[in-house]
Coordinates of C-alpha atoms and ligand atoms in Angstrom, one line a residue:
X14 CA 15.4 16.0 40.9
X15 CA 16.6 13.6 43.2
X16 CA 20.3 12.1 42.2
X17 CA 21.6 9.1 43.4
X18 CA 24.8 8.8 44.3
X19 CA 27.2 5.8 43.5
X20 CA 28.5 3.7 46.2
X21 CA 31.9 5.9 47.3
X22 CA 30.8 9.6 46.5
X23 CA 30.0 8.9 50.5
X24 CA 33.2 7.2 51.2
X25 CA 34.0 3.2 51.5
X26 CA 37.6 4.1 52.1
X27 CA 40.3 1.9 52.5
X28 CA 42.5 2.4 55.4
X29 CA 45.7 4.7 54.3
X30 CA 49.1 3.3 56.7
X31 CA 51.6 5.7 58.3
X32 CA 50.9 9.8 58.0
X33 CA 47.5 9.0 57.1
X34 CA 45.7 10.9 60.6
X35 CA 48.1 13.3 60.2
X36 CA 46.8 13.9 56.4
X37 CA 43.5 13.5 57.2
X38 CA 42.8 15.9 60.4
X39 CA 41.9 19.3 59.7
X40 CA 41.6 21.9 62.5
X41 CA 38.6 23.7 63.6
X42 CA 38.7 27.5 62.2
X43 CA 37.0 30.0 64.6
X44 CA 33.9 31.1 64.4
X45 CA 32.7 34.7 63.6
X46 CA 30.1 37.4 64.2
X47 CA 28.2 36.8 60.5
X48 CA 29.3 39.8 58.7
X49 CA 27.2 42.8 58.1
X50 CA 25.3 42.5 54.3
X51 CA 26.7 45.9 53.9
X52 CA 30.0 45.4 54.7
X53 CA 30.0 43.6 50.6
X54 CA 30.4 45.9 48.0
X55 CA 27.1 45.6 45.2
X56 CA 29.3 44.9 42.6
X57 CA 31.2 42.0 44.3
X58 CA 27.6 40.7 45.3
X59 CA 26.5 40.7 41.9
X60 CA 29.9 38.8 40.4
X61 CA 29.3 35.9 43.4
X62 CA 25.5 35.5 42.1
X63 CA 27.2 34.6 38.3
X64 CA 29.7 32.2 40.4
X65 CA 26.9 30.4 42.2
X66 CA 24.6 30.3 39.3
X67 CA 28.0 28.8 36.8
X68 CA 28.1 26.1 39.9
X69 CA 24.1 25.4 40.6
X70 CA 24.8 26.0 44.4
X71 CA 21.1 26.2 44.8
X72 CA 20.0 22.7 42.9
X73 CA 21.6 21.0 45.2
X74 CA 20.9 23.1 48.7
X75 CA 17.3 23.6 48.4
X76 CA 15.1 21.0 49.5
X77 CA 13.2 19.0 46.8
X78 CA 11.0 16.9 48.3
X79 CA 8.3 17.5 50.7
X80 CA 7.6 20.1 48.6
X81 CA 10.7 22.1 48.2
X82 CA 12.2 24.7 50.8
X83 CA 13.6 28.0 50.7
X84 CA 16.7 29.2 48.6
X85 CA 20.3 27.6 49.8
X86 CA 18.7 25.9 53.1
X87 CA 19.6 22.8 52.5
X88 CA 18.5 19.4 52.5
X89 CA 18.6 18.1 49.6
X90 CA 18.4 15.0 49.4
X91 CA 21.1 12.4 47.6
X92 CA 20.0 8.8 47.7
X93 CA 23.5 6.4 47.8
X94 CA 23.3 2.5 47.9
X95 CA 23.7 3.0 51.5
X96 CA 21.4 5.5 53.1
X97 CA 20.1 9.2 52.2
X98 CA 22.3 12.2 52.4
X99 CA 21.1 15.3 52.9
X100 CA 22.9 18.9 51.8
X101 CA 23.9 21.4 54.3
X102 CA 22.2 24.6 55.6
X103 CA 24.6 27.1 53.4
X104 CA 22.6 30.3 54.5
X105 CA 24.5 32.7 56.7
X106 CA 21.9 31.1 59.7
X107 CA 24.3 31.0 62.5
X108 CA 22.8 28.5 64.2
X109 CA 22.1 26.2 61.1
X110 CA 23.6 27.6 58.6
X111 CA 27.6 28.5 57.9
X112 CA 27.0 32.4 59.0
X113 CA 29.5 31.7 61.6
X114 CA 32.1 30.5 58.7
X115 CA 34.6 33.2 57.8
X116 CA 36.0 33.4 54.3
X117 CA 39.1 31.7 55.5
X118 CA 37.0 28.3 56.4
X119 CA 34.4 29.1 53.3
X120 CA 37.5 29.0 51.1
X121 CA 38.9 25.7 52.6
X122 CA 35.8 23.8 51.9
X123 CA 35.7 25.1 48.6
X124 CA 39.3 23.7 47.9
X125 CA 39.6 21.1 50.4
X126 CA 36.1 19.7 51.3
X127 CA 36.6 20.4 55.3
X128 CA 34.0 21.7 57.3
X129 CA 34.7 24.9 59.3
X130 CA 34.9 22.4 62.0
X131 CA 37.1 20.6 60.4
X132 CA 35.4 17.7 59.7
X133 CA 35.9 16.1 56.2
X134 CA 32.9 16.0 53.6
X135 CA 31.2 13.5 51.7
X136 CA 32.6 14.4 47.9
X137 CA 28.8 14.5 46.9
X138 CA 29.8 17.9 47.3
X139 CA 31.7 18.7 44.5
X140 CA 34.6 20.3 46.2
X141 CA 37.1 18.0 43.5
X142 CA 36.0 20.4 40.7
X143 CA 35.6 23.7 43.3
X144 CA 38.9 23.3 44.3
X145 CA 40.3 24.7 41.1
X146 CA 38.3 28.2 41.3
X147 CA 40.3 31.3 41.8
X148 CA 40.4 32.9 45.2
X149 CA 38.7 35.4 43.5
X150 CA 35.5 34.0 42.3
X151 CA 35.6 32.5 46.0
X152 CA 35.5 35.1 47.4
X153 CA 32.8 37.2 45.2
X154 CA 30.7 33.7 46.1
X155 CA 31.2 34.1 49.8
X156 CA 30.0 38.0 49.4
X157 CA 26.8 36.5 47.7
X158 CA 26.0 33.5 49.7
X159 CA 26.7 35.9 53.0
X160 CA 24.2 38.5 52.1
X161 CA 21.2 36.1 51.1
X162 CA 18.3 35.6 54.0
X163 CA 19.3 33.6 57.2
X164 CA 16.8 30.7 57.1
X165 CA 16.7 28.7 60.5
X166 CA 16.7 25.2 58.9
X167 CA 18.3 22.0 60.4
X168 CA 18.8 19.5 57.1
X169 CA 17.5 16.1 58.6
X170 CA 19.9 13.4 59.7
X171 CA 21.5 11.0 56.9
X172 CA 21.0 7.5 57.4
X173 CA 24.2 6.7 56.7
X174 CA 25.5 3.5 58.8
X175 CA 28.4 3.2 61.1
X176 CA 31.2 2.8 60.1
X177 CA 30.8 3.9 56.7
X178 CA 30.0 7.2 58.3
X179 CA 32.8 7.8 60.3
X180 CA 34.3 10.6 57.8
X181 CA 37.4 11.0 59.4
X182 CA 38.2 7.7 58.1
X183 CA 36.4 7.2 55.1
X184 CA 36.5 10.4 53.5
X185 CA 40.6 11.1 54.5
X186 CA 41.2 7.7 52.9
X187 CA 38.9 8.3 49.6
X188 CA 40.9 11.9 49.3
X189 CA 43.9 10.1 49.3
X190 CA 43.3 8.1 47.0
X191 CA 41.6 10.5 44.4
X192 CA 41.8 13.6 45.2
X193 CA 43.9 16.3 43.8
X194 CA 43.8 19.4 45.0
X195 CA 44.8 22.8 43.2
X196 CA 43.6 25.8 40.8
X197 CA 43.0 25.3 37.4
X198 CA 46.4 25.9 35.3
X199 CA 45.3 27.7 31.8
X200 CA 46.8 25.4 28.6
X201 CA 49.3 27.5 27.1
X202 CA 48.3 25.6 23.7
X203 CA 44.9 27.1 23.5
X204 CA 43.7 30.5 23.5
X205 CA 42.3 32.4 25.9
X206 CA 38.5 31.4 25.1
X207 CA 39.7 27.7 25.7
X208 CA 40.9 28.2 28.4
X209 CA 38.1 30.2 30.1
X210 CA 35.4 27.4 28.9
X211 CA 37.7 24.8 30.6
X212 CA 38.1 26.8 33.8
X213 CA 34.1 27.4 34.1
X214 CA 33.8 23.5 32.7
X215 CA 35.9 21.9 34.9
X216 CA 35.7 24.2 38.0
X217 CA 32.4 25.6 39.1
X218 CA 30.5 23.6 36.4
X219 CA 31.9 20.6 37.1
X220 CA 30.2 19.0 33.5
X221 CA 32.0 15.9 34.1
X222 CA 30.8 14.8 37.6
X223 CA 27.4 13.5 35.2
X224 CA 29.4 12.7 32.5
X225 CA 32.4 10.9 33.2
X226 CA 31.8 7.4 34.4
X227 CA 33.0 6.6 37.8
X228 CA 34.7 3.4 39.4
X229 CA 33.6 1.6 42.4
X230 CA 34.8 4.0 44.7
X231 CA 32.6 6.4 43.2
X232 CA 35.7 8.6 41.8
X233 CA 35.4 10.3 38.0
X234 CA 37.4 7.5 35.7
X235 CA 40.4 10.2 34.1
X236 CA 41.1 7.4 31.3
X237 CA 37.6 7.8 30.7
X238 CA 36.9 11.4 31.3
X239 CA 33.7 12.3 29.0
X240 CA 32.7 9.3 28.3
X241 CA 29.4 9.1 29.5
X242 CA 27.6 8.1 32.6
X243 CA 24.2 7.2 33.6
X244 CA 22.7 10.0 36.7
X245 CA 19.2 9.3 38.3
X246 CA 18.5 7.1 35.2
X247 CA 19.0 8.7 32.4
X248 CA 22.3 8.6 30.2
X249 CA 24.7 11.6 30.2
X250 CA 26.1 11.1 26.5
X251 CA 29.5 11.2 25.8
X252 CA 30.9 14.5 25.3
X253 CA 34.2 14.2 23.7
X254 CA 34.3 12.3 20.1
X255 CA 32.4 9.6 21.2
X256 CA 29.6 11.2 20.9
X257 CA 27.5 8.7 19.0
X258 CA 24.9 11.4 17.5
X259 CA 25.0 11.9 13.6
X260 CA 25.5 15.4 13.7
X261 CA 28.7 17.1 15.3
X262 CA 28.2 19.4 18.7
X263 CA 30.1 22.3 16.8
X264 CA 30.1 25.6 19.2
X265 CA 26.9 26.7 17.5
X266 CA 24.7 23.6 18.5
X267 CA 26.2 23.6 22.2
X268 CA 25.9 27.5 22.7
X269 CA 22.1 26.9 21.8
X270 CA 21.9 24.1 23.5
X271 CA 23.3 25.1 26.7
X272 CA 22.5 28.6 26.4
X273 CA 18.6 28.0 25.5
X274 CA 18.1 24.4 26.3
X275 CA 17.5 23.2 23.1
X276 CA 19.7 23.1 19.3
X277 CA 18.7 22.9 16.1
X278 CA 19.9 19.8 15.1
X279 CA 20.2 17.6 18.4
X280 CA 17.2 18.5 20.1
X281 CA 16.0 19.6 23.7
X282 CA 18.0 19.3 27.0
X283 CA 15.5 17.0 29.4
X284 CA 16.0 14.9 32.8
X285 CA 19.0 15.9 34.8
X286 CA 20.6 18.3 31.9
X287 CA 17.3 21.1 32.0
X288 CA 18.2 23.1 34.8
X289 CA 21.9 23.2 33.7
X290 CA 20.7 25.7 30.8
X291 CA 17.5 26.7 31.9
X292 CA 18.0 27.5 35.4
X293 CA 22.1 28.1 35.4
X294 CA 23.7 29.1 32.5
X295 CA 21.3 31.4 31.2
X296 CA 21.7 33.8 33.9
X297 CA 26.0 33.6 32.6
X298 CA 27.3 36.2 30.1
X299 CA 26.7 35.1 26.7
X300 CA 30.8 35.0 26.1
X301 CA 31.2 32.3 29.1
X302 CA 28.7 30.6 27.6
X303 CA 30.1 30.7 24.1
X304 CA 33.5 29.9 25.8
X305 CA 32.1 26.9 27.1
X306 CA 30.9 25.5 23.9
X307 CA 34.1 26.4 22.6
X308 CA 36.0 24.0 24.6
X309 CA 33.7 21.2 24.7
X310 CA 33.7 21.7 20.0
X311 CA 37.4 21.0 20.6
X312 CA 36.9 18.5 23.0
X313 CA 34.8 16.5 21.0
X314 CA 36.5 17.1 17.0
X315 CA 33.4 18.8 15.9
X316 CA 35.7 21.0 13.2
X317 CA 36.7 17.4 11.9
X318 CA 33.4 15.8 12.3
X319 CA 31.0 18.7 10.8
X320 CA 31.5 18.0 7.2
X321 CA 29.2 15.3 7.4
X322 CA 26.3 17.1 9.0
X323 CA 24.5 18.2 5.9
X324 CA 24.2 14.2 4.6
X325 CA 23.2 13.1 7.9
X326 CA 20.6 15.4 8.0
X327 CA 19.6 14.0 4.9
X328 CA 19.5 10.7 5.5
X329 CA 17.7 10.9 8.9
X330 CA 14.9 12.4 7.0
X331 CA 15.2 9.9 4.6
X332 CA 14.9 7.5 7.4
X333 CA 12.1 9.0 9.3
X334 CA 9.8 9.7 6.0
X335 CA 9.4 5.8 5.4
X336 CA 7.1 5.9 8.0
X337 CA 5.0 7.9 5.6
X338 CA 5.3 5.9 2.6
X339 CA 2.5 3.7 1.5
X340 CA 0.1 1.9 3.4
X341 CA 1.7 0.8 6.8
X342 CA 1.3 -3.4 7.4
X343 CA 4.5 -3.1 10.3
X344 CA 2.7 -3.4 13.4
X345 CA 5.4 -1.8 15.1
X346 CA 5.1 1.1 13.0
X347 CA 1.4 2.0 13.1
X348 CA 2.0 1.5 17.0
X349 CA 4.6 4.2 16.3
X350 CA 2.8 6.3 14.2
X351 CA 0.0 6.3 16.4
X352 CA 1.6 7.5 20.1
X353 CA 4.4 9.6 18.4
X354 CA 4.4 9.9 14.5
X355 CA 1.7 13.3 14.9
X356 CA 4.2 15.3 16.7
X357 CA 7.1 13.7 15.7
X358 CA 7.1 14.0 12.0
X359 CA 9.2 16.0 9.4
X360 CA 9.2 17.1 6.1
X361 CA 10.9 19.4 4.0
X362 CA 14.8 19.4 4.5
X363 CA 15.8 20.0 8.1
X364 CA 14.2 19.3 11.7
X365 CA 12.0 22.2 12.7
X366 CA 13.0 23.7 16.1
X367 CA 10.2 22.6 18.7
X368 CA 9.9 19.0 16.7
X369 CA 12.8 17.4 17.6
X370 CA 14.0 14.6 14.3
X371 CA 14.1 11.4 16.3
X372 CA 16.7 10.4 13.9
X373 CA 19.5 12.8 14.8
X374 CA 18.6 12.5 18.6
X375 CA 20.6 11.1 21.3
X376 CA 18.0 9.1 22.7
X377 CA 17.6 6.8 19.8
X378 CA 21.9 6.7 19.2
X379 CA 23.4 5.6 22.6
X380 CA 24.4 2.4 23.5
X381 CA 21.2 1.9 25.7
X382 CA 18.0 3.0 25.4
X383 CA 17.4 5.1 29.3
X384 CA 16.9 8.4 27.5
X385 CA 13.6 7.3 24.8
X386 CA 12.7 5.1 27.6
X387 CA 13.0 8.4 30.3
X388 CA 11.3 10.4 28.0
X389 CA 8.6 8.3 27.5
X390 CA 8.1 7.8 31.1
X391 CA 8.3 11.5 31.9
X392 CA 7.3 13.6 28.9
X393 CA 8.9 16.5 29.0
X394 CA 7.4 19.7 30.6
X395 CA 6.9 23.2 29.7
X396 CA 10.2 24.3 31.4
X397 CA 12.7 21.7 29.5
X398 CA 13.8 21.7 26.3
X399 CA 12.8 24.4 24.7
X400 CA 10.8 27.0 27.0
X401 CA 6.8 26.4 26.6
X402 CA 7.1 23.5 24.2
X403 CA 5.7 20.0 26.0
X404 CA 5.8 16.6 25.5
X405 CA 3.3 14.2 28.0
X406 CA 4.5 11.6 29.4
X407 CA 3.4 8.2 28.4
X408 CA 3.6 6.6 32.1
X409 CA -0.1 5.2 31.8
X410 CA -0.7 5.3 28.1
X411 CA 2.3 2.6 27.3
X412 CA 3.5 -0.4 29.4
X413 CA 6.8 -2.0 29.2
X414 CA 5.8 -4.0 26.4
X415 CA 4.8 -1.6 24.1
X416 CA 7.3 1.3 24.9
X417 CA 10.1 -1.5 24.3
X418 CA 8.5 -2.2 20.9
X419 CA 8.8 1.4 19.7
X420 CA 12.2 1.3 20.9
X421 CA 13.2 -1.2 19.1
X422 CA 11.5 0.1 15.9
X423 CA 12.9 3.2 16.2
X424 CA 16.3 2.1 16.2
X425 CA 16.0 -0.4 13.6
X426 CA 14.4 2.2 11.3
X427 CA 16.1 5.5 12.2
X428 CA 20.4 4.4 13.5
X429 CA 22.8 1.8 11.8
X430 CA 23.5 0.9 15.0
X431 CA 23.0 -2.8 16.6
X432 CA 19.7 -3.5 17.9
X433 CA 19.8 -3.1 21.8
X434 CA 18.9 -6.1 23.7
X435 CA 16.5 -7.2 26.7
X436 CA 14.2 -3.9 26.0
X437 CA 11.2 -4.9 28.4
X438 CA 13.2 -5.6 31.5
X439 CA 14.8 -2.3 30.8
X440 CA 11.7 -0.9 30.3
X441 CA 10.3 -1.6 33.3
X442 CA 13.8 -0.5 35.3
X443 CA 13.3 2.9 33.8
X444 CA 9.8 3.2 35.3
X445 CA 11.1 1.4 38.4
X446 CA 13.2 4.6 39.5
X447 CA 9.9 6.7 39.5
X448 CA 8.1 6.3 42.1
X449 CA 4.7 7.9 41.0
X450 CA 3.3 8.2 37.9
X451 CA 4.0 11.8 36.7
X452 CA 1.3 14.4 36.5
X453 CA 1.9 14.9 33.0
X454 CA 0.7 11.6 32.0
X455 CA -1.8 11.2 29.6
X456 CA -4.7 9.0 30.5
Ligands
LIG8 C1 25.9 18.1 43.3 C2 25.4 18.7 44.5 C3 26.0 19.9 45.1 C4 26.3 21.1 44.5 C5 26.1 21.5 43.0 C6 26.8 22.0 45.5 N1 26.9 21.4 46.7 FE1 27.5 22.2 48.5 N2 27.2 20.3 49.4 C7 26.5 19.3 48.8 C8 26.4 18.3 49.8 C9 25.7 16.9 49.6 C10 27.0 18.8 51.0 C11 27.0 18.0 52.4 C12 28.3 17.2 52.4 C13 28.5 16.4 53.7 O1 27.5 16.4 54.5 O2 29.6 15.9 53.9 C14 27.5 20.1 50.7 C15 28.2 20.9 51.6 C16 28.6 22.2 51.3 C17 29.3 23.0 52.3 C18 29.7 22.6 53.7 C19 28.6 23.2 54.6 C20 28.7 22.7 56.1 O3 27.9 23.2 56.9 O4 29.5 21.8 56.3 C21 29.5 24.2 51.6 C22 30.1 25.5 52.2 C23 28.9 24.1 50.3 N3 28.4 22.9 50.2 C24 28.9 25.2 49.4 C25 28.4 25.0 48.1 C26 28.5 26.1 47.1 C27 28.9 27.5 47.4 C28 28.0 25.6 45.9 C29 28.0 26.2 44.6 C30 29.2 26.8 44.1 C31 27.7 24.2 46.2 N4 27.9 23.9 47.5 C32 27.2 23.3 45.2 C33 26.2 19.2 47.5 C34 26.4 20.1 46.5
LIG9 C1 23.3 16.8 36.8 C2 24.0 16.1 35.8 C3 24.5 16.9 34.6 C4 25.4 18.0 34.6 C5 25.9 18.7 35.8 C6 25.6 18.3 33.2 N1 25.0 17.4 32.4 FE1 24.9 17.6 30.4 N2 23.6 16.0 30.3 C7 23.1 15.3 31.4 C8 22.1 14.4 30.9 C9 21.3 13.4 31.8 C10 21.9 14.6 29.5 C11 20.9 13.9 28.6 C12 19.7 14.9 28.4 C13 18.8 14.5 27.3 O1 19.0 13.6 26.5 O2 17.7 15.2 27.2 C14 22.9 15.6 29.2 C15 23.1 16.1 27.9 C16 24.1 16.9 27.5 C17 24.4 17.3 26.1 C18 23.7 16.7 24.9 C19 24.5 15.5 24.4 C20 23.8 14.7 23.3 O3 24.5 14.0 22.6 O4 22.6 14.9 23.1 C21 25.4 18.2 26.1 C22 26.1 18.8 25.0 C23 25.7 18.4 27.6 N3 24.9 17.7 28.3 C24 26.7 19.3 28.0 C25 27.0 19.6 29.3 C26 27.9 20.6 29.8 C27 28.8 21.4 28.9 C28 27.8 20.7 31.1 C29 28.5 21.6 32.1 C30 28.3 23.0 31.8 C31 26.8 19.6 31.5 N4 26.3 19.0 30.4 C32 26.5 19.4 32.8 C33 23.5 15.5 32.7 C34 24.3 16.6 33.2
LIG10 C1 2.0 15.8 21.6 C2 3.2 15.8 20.8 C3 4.2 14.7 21.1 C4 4.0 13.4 21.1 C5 2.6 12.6 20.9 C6 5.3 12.8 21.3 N1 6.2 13.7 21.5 FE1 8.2 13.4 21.8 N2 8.5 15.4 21.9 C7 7.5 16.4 21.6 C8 8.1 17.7 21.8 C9 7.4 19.0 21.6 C10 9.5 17.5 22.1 C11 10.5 18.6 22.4 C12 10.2 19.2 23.7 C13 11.1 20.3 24.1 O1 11.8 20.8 23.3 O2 11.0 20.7 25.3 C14 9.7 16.1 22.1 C15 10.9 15.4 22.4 C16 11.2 14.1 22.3 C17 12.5 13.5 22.4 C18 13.8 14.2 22.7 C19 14.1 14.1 24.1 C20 15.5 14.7 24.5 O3 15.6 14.9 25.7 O4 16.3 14.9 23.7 C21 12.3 12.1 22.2 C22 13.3 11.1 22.2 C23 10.9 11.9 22.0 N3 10.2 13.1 22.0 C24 10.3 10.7 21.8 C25 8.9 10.5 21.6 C26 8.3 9.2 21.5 C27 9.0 7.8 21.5 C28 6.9 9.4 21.4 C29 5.8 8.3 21.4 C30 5.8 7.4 22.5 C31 6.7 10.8 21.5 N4 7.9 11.4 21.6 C32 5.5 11.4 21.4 C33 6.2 16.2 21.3 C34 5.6 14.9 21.3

């Protein structure tokens, strides 16, 4: 998956005025001999490999494209408005890698987002959620990522333009500006659970960096922390109690969900979300998972919201079983019933795990159609949602037209909610961001 980044996340600072070179300059740390693997206790290697699985380390330092590299070398690429940037080398390769880095200068990027150099980094790097991890879990990390193979690997260049590429610059002033550094500080309100799920959440998990909106200078909105964001296309719902979905994310739906990839009631985790269970959080213990879920239930009301669930489940199959009523004359709806209505139909009381109900899912609830019209594009494989369950993609089978006329109908038919507007052209921008037809497609 190749994110794009918004505009700042690589730094359009504005110039700071007095103290701001003395704030901004970092000084080199010396290098070291890369330590020797056994010079790591097993146990502390094995509790740095559940810290860099809780923060995806390797999604975003293994090579994608050109079909993929090897584990943690880097370059990865982020696409910004203004160039590509590419992920560092974070194998203990001393040449191209951070083997020379000692914990010391490990630990201040974590927290500070300085190079061992100490040059500033782009905040693509999520060092304004790491900075909150304990010294502890930074360290067990630095045991794990120090004992992985050295892979000689030089990331390729960014293409990143002067000046906006002059970090000392634009990435002091963006800091300034937005970032605050510092561990997480437990809540003494909430128990200890809480405030375990909120350490993993908003630490090494950093859940809002997709789904918090961000301004122009590409910083997370705090007045509108949760509240959604679009990433690489597709919409990263809400996840406090604007959450437009029928049914409440109560801490059993979002322990499935982010334990297994797919809940009951809500359906599969696809796009950007998959790997976050699949490839991440399912290697966590089950209680940091649970304590997770635990925070985002509060988070988002679900204890004052769940009452409802058992009529909303009703009327979404209510809903979706007009479809089967009587001979069809809606255009719309045979079109409907004919690309989706086989797999996509219910009966009986509840959605059947595997078969997501349409009419409880996010896709069809949000304020703008990217997710139905992602899904459509890309199907969903083997390895999302729900393990060995597939959807193909409908890339060649629908065009614009077509997919924005389901779309429509599914709304009208399945949500109270107003009908979304200018669905072709926003068709056609959710096949624009892929640039090949996926090899899932059917016909
Ligand atoms: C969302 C993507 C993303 C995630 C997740 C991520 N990183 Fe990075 N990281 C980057 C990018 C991009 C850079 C390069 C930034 C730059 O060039 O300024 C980077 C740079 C670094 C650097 C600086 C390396 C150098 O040579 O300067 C370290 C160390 C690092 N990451 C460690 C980690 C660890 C450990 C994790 C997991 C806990 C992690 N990163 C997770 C994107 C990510
Ligand atoms: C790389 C971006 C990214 C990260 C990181 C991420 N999410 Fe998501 N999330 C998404 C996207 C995109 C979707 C929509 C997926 C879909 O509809 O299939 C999503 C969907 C969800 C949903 C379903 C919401 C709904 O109404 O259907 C929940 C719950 C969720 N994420 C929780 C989390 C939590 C908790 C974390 C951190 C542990 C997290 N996400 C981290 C991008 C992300
Ligand atoms: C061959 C069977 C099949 C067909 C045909 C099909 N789907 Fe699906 N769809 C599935 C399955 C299975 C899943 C759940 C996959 C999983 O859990 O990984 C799914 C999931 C979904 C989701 C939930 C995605 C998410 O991330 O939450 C949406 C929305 C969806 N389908 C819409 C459609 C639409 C619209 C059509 C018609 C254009 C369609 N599907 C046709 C099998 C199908």
């Amino acid at each position: 998956m190749i994110k794009r980044v918004a505009a700042a996340v690589v730094g359009l600072g504005v110039l700071g005025g007095g103290g701001f070179l003395a704030y901004a300059w970092y000084p080199s740390i010396a290098p070291i001999t890369p330590p020797q693997p056994s010079s790591f206790s097993p146990d502390k290697i094995r509790r740095g490999a559940l810290v860099a699985a809780a923060g995806y380390c390797s999604e975003c330092h293994t090579r994608q494209d050109l079909g993929g590299g090897p584990d943690l070398a880097g370059d990865y690429k982020m696409e910004t408005p203004f160039g590509d940037l590419f992920s560092s080398n974070i194998t203990p390769d001393p040449e191209t890698g951070i083997g020379t880095w000692s914990e010391e200068a490990f630990r201040r990027a974590m927290w500070k987002g300085v190079d061992r150099e100490g040059t500033q980094l782009y905040p693509a790097f999520p060092f304004d959620h790491f900075t909150q991890m304990t010294a502890e879990d930074i360290s067990d990390l630095y045991a794990f990522i120090m004992t992985r193979p050295a892979v000689h690997l030089k990331p390729r260049d960014n293409t990143i333009p002067f000046p906006i590429n002059i970090r000392l610059i634009g990435q002091g002033a963006w800091k300034l500006l937005y970032f605050t550094p510092g561990r997480y500080k437990p809540n003494p309100q909430k128990d200890a659970e809480w405030n375990r799920g909120a350490y993993l959440a908003e630490g090494a998990s950093h859940c809002s960096s997709c789904h918090t909106p961000r301004d122009f200078m590409g910083a997370e909105k705090q007045s509108a922390k949760y509240d959604g964001a679009v990433i690489d296309g597709w919409i990263a719902p809400p996840l406090n109690a604007h959450n437009p979905t029928p049914t409440a994310w109560t801490e059993d739906e979002l322990f499935a969900y982010l334990r297994n990839g797919v809940a009951p009631l809500h359906g599969p985790a696809g796009g950007p979300m998959s790997p976050v269970p699949h490839t991440f959080l399912s290697q966590l213990p089950a209680s940091d998972v649970h304590a997770i879920a635990h925070y985002f239930a509060d988070l988002d009301h679900a204890a004052e919201r769940q009452s409802g669930d058992a009529a909303a489940v009703t009327t979404a199959m209510q809903r979706s079983g007009t479809d089967l009523v009587g001979p069809t004359v809606d255009p719309d709806a045979k079109l409907y019933q004919g690309a989706c209505g086989a797999c996509h139909y219910n009966s009986g009381k509840g959605p059947v795990l595997g078969r997501p109900e349409l009419a409880l899912n996010n896709a069809l609830w949000l304020d703008e159609p990217n997710n139905l019209f992602m899904v459509m594009l890309h199907g969903l494989t083997a390895e999302e949602g729900q393990s060995h369950v597939a959807m193909p993609s409908f890339y060649t089978a629908l065009d614009d037209h077509d997919m924005a006329r389901i779309a429509a109908y599914l709304r009208r038919t399945r949500t109270n909610r107003p009908a979304w507007k200018d669905l072709e052209k926003k068709a056609a921008e959710a096949r624009a961001t892929l640039k090949t037809p996926p090899v899932n497609a059917s016909r």
